[in-house]
Short mmCIF file of C-alpha atoms and ligand atoms in Angstrom, two decimals:
data_model
loop_
_atom_site.label_atom_id
_atom_site.label_comp_id
_atom_site.label_asym_id
_atom_site.label_seq_id
_atom_site.Cartn_x
_atom_site.Cartn_y
_atom_site.Cartn_z
CA MET T 6 -20.60 -55.73 -1.24
CA ALA T 7 -22.60 -54.12 -4.04
CA LYS T 8 -21.15 -54.39 -7.54
CA THR T 9 -18.88 -51.53 -8.46
CA TYR T 10 -18.57 -50.34 -12.04
CA ALA T 11 -15.34 -49.46 -13.80
CA ILE T 12 -14.89 -47.32 -16.88
CA ALA T 13 -11.40 -47.41 -18.43
CA ILE T 14 -10.30 -44.48 -20.57
CA ASP T 15 -6.99 -44.94 -22.36
CA GLY T 16 -5.29 -42.97 -25.09
CA PRO T 17 -2.30 -40.81 -25.99
CA ALA T 18 -1.21 -37.60 -24.29
CA GLY T 19 -3.50 -34.64 -24.91
CA ALA T 20 -6.49 -36.60 -26.26
CA GLY T 21 -8.73 -34.99 -23.62
CA LYS T 22 -8.97 -38.02 -21.35
CA SER T 23 -8.82 -36.14 -18.06
CA THR T 24 -11.18 -33.34 -19.11
CA MET T 25 -13.81 -35.81 -20.30
CA ALA T 26 -13.34 -38.33 -17.49
CA LYS T 27 -13.56 -35.61 -14.86
CA ALA T 28 -16.79 -34.21 -16.30
CA LEU T 29 -18.36 -37.65 -16.62
CA ALA T 30 -17.30 -38.69 -13.12
CA LYS T 31 -19.03 -35.63 -11.73
CA GLU T 32 -22.19 -36.31 -13.69
CA LEU T 33 -22.32 -40.02 -12.85
CA GLY T 34 -21.14 -39.69 -9.25
CA TYR T 35 -18.10 -41.86 -9.93
CA HIS T 36 -14.58 -41.54 -8.53
CA TYR T 37 -12.24 -40.05 -11.14
CA VAL T 38 -8.77 -41.59 -11.01
CA ASP T 39 -6.00 -39.87 -12.96
CA THR T 40 -3.31 -42.58 -13.08
CA GLY T 41 -0.83 -40.38 -14.96
CA ALA T 42 -0.53 -38.36 -11.73
CA LEU T 43 0.95 -41.44 -10.03
CA TYR T 44 3.75 -41.72 -12.60
CA ARG T 45 4.25 -37.96 -12.44
CA THR T 46 4.69 -38.18 -8.64
CA VAL T 47 7.37 -40.86 -9.05
CA ALA T 48 9.10 -38.73 -11.71
CA TYR T 49 8.99 -35.67 -9.45
CA PHE T 50 10.41 -37.62 -6.51
CA MET T 51 13.31 -39.02 -8.54
CA ASP T 52 13.95 -35.57 -10.01
CA LEU T 53 14.27 -34.07 -6.52
CA LEU T 54 16.80 -36.79 -5.69
CA GLY T 55 18.72 -36.07 -8.89
CA VAL T 56 18.01 -39.53 -10.33
CA SER T 57 17.65 -39.54 -14.13
CA PRO T 58 14.35 -41.08 -15.32
CA LYS T 59 16.45 -43.29 -17.63
CA ASP T 60 18.61 -44.62 -14.78
CA ALA T 61 17.03 -48.03 -14.08
CA ASP T 62 19.39 -48.83 -11.18
CA GLY T 63 18.84 -45.45 -9.53
CA VAL T 64 15.06 -45.69 -9.88
CA GLU T 65 15.08 -49.21 -8.45
CA ARG T 66 17.30 -48.14 -5.55
CA TYR T 67 15.03 -45.31 -4.41
CA ILE T 68 11.51 -46.45 -5.33
CA ASP T 69 10.98 -48.07 -1.90
CA GLU T 70 11.69 -44.74 -0.20
CA LEU T 71 8.64 -43.26 -1.83
CA ASN T 72 5.15 -43.54 -0.44
CA VAL T 73 2.52 -42.41 -2.96
CA VAL T 74 -1.01 -41.77 -1.72
CA ILE T 75 -4.08 -40.64 -3.66
CA GLU T 76 -6.47 -38.44 -1.68
CA TYR T 77 -9.72 -36.70 -2.59
CA ASP T 78 -10.85 -33.37 -1.15
CA GLU T 79 -14.48 -32.42 -0.40
CA GLU T 80 -14.99 -31.32 -4.01
CA GLY T 81 -13.80 -34.69 -5.27
CA LYS T 82 -10.53 -33.30 -6.66
CA GLN T 83 -7.68 -35.79 -6.64
CA HIS T 84 -4.55 -34.86 -4.69
CA MET T 85 -1.19 -36.62 -4.86
CA LEU T 86 0.81 -37.06 -1.70
CA MET T 87 4.54 -37.78 -1.98
CA ASN T 88 5.74 -39.03 1.41
CA GLY T 89 2.98 -36.97 2.99
CA MET T 90 3.62 -33.81 0.94
CA ASP T 91 0.90 -32.55 -1.42
CA VAL T 92 2.58 -32.26 -4.87
CA THR T 93 -0.61 -32.02 -6.96
CA GLY T 94 0.44 -28.71 -8.53
CA GLU T 95 4.17 -29.36 -8.80
CA ILE T 96 3.79 -32.45 -11.02
CA ARG T 97 1.95 -30.63 -13.85
CA THR T 98 4.88 -29.23 -15.82
CA GLN T 99 6.06 -30.10 -19.33
CA ASP T 100 9.37 -31.25 -17.85
CA ILE T 101 7.64 -33.71 -15.51
CA SER T 102 5.38 -34.90 -18.38
CA GLN T 103 8.46 -36.06 -20.30
CA LYS T 104 10.14 -37.53 -17.22
CA ALA T 105 6.95 -39.39 -16.22
CA SER T 106 6.78 -40.93 -19.67
CA LEU T 107 10.37 -42.20 -19.34
CA ILE T 108 10.02 -43.34 -15.73
CA SER T 109 6.82 -45.25 -16.47
CA ALA T 110 8.80 -47.68 -18.64
CA HIS T 111 10.55 -49.24 -15.61
CA PRO T 112 8.89 -52.47 -14.44
CA VAL T 113 9.57 -51.67 -10.75
CA VAL T 114 7.64 -48.43 -11.09
CA ARG T 115 4.61 -50.04 -12.78
CA GLU T 116 4.59 -52.83 -10.21
CA ALA T 117 4.73 -50.41 -7.29
CA LEU T 118 1.65 -48.56 -8.57
CA LEU T 119 -0.50 -51.42 -9.81
CA ASP T 120 -2.22 -52.56 -6.60
CA MET T 121 -3.03 -49.03 -5.58
CA GLN T 122 -4.98 -48.47 -8.81
CA ARG T 123 -6.86 -51.77 -8.48
CA GLU T 124 -7.67 -51.07 -4.85
CA VAL T 125 -9.53 -47.84 -5.69
CA ALA T 126 -11.57 -49.71 -8.30
CA ARG T 127 -12.43 -52.47 -5.81
CA ASN T 128 -14.05 -50.01 -3.45
CA HIS T 129 -15.65 -47.41 -5.71
CA ASN T 130 -17.36 -46.89 -9.04
CA VAL T 131 -14.49 -45.47 -11.06
CA ILE T 132 -13.62 -43.71 -14.26
CA MET T 133 -9.89 -44.28 -14.54
CA ASP T 134 -7.73 -42.69 -17.20
CA GLY T 135 -4.26 -43.72 -18.33
CA ARG T 136 -2.46 -45.80 -20.93
CA ASP T 137 -2.91 -49.41 -19.75
CA ILE T 138 -6.15 -49.34 -17.79
CA GLY T 139 -8.19 -51.49 -20.19
CA THR T 140 -5.27 -53.80 -21.01
CA VAL T 141 -3.49 -54.34 -17.66
CA VAL T 142 -4.90 -52.51 -14.65
CA LEU T 143 -8.60 -53.31 -15.09
CA PRO T 144 -8.84 -55.89 -17.89
CA LYS T 145 -12.40 -56.67 -16.76
CA ALA T 146 -13.59 -53.05 -16.79
CA ASP T 147 -17.29 -52.76 -17.71
CA VAL T 148 -16.59 -50.12 -20.36
CA LYS T 149 -13.35 -49.41 -22.22
CA ILE T 150 -12.91 -46.34 -24.36
CA PHE T 151 -9.80 -45.48 -26.38
CA LEU T 152 -9.80 -41.72 -26.77
CA THR T 153 -7.59 -40.34 -29.47
CA ALA T 154 -7.05 -37.40 -31.85
CA SER T 155 -4.42 -36.48 -34.40
CA ALA T 156 -1.09 -35.32 -32.94
CA GLU T 157 -1.63 -31.88 -34.53
CA VAL T 158 -5.04 -31.42 -32.91
CA ARG T 159 -3.69 -32.57 -29.55
CA ALA T 160 -0.73 -30.19 -29.80
CA GLN T 161 -3.02 -27.29 -30.71
CA ARG T 162 -5.29 -28.01 -27.75
CA ARG T 163 -2.28 -28.16 -25.43
CA CYS T 164 -1.01 -24.82 -26.81
CA ASP T 165 -4.41 -23.20 -26.26
CA GLU T 166 -4.44 -24.54 -22.70
CA LEU T 167 -0.95 -23.18 -21.96
CA ASN T 168 -1.75 -19.83 -23.56
CA ALA T 169 -4.93 -19.55 -21.48
CA LYS T 170 -2.73 -19.97 -18.40
CA GLY T 171 -0.51 -17.19 -19.67
CA GLN T 172 2.36 -19.58 -20.51
CA LYS T 173 3.80 -18.87 -23.95
CA SER T 174 4.12 -21.99 -26.08
CA GLN T 175 5.32 -22.79 -29.58
CA PHE T 176 3.16 -25.14 -31.61
CA GLU T 177 6.14 -26.89 -33.23
CA GLN T 178 7.79 -27.52 -29.87
CA VAL T 179 4.59 -28.83 -28.24
CA LEU T 180 3.94 -31.07 -31.26
CA LYS T 181 7.46 -32.48 -31.02
CA GLU T 182 7.02 -33.26 -27.33
CA ILE T 183 3.66 -34.96 -27.94
CA GLN T 184 5.13 -37.09 -30.73
CA GLN T 185 8.06 -38.03 -28.52
CA ARG T 186 5.75 -39.08 -25.68
CA ASP T 187 3.53 -41.04 -28.12
CA TYR T 188 6.61 -42.92 -29.27
CA GLN T 189 7.87 -43.66 -25.76
CA ASP T 190 4.46 -44.64 -24.41
CA THR T 191 3.67 -47.01 -27.29
CA HIS T 192 7.12 -48.59 -27.62
CA ARG T 193 7.97 -49.54 -24.05
CA GLU T 194 8.12 -53.25 -23.30
CA ILE T 195 5.78 -53.36 -20.32
CA ALA T 196 2.14 -52.29 -20.54
CA PRO T 197 2.59 -50.04 -23.59
CA LEU T 198 -0.16 -47.74 -24.74
CA LYS T 199 -2.38 -49.81 -27.00
CA MET T 200 -6.03 -50.33 -27.58
CA ALA T 201 -7.60 -53.26 -25.71
CA ARG T 202 -9.38 -55.70 -28.03
CA ASP T 203 -12.73 -54.93 -26.40
CA SER T 204 -12.22 -51.18 -26.34
CA VAL T 205 -14.30 -48.67 -28.33
CA LYS T 206 -12.18 -46.15 -30.24
CA LEU T 207 -13.33 -42.55 -30.22
CA ASP T 208 -11.47 -40.04 -32.39
CA THR T 209 -12.11 -36.57 -31.00
CA SER T 210 -10.23 -34.61 -33.70
CA ASP T 211 -13.43 -33.12 -35.13
CA LEU T 212 -15.56 -32.98 -31.96
CA ASP T 213 -15.98 -30.29 -29.32
CA ILE T 214 -16.21 -31.12 -25.62
CA ASP T 215 -20.00 -31.54 -25.63
CA GLY T 216 -19.76 -33.79 -28.68
CA VAL T 217 -17.18 -36.02 -27.01
CA ILE T 218 -19.17 -36.23 -23.77
CA ALA T 219 -22.33 -37.17 -25.68
CA ALA T 220 -20.46 -39.86 -27.64
CA MET T 221 -18.90 -41.26 -24.48
CA LYS T 222 -22.23 -41.34 -22.65
CA LYS T 223 -23.72 -43.29 -25.52
CA ILE T 224 -20.91 -45.87 -25.36
CA ILE T 225 -21.15 -46.12 -21.56
CA GLY T 226 -24.95 -46.30 -21.55
CA GLU T 227 -24.86 -49.38 -23.76
CA LYS T 228 -22.87 -51.26 -21.12
CA ILE T 229 -23.94 -50.03 -17.70
CA PRO T 230 -27.04 -48.42 -16.17
CA LEU T 231 -26.72 -44.63 -16.07
O1 DC D 315 -1.66 -38.98 -18.48
P1 DC D 315 -0.39 -38.18 -18.19
O2 DC D 315 0.03 -37.31 -19.32
O3 DC D 315 -0.48 -37.41 -16.90
O4 DC D 315 0.74 -39.31 -17.99
C1 DC D 315 2.11 -39.00 -17.82
C2 DC D 315 2.92 -40.21 -18.28
O5 DC D 315 2.73 -41.31 -17.39
C3 DC D 315 2.61 -40.74 -19.67
O6 DC D 315 3.37 -40.12 -20.69
C4 DC D 315 2.90 -42.22 -19.57
C5 DC D 315 2.73 -42.54 -18.09
N1 DC D 315 1.49 -43.29 -17.82
C6 DC D 315 1.53 -44.65 -17.93
O7 DC D 315 2.55 -45.20 -18.34
N2 DC D 315 0.45 -45.40 -17.61
C7 DC D 315 -0.68 -44.82 -17.19
N3 DC D 315 -1.73 -45.58 -16.87
C8 DC D 315 -0.76 -43.41 -17.08
C9 DC D 315 0.34 -42.66 -17.43
#
């Protein structure tokens, strides 16, 4: 089989990982894999069952009842199937963001999702975004980028996004939620959010989308043929 290339994009919530990875995947003809959507699907499933994301025993008891599948439509958009049901839209709420962050700390959850992520990368050129892609999921990725921005900038971007969708949001509240997720995602015992040793850090606080894309293409182009 021909060599497949893997680009790992890690970083905290709201750093712009999915926006940038999606745009680059389109340009390069790569598969974009949003791994946060996997944890969100688990969180949504447990929520429907009334299992608290902090309840380790409950999560362990029901995780085997869940079948998570990633599918792509003709436009290349990723869809999440939860036991056959498309929940792509349902998992994108602030409530599920927080629950996904808590649920992702359970070893049984991370284990259940690990092979699936590696399998996609075995068969396709991928740009995969998450928290532990460069450190755990694809430690041999050809390119690793750690995308970050100050918590204030990330909160402001999230507010703008919510406002554009007509959802009223309060900067202070969004900032608090981002800081809480940063804490949870960096302090869990298994596969915490951290920069891989061979990762390139890109702070996007003072860059616009085009600036970030250009910087990322430069980093990628130094490692793999574009
Ligand atoms: O990227 P996101 O905001 O959709 O991710 C939701 C949560 O899932 C995030 O707060 C932590 C968890 N997550 C993870 O632990 N590992 C990943 N590779 C991706 C997400």
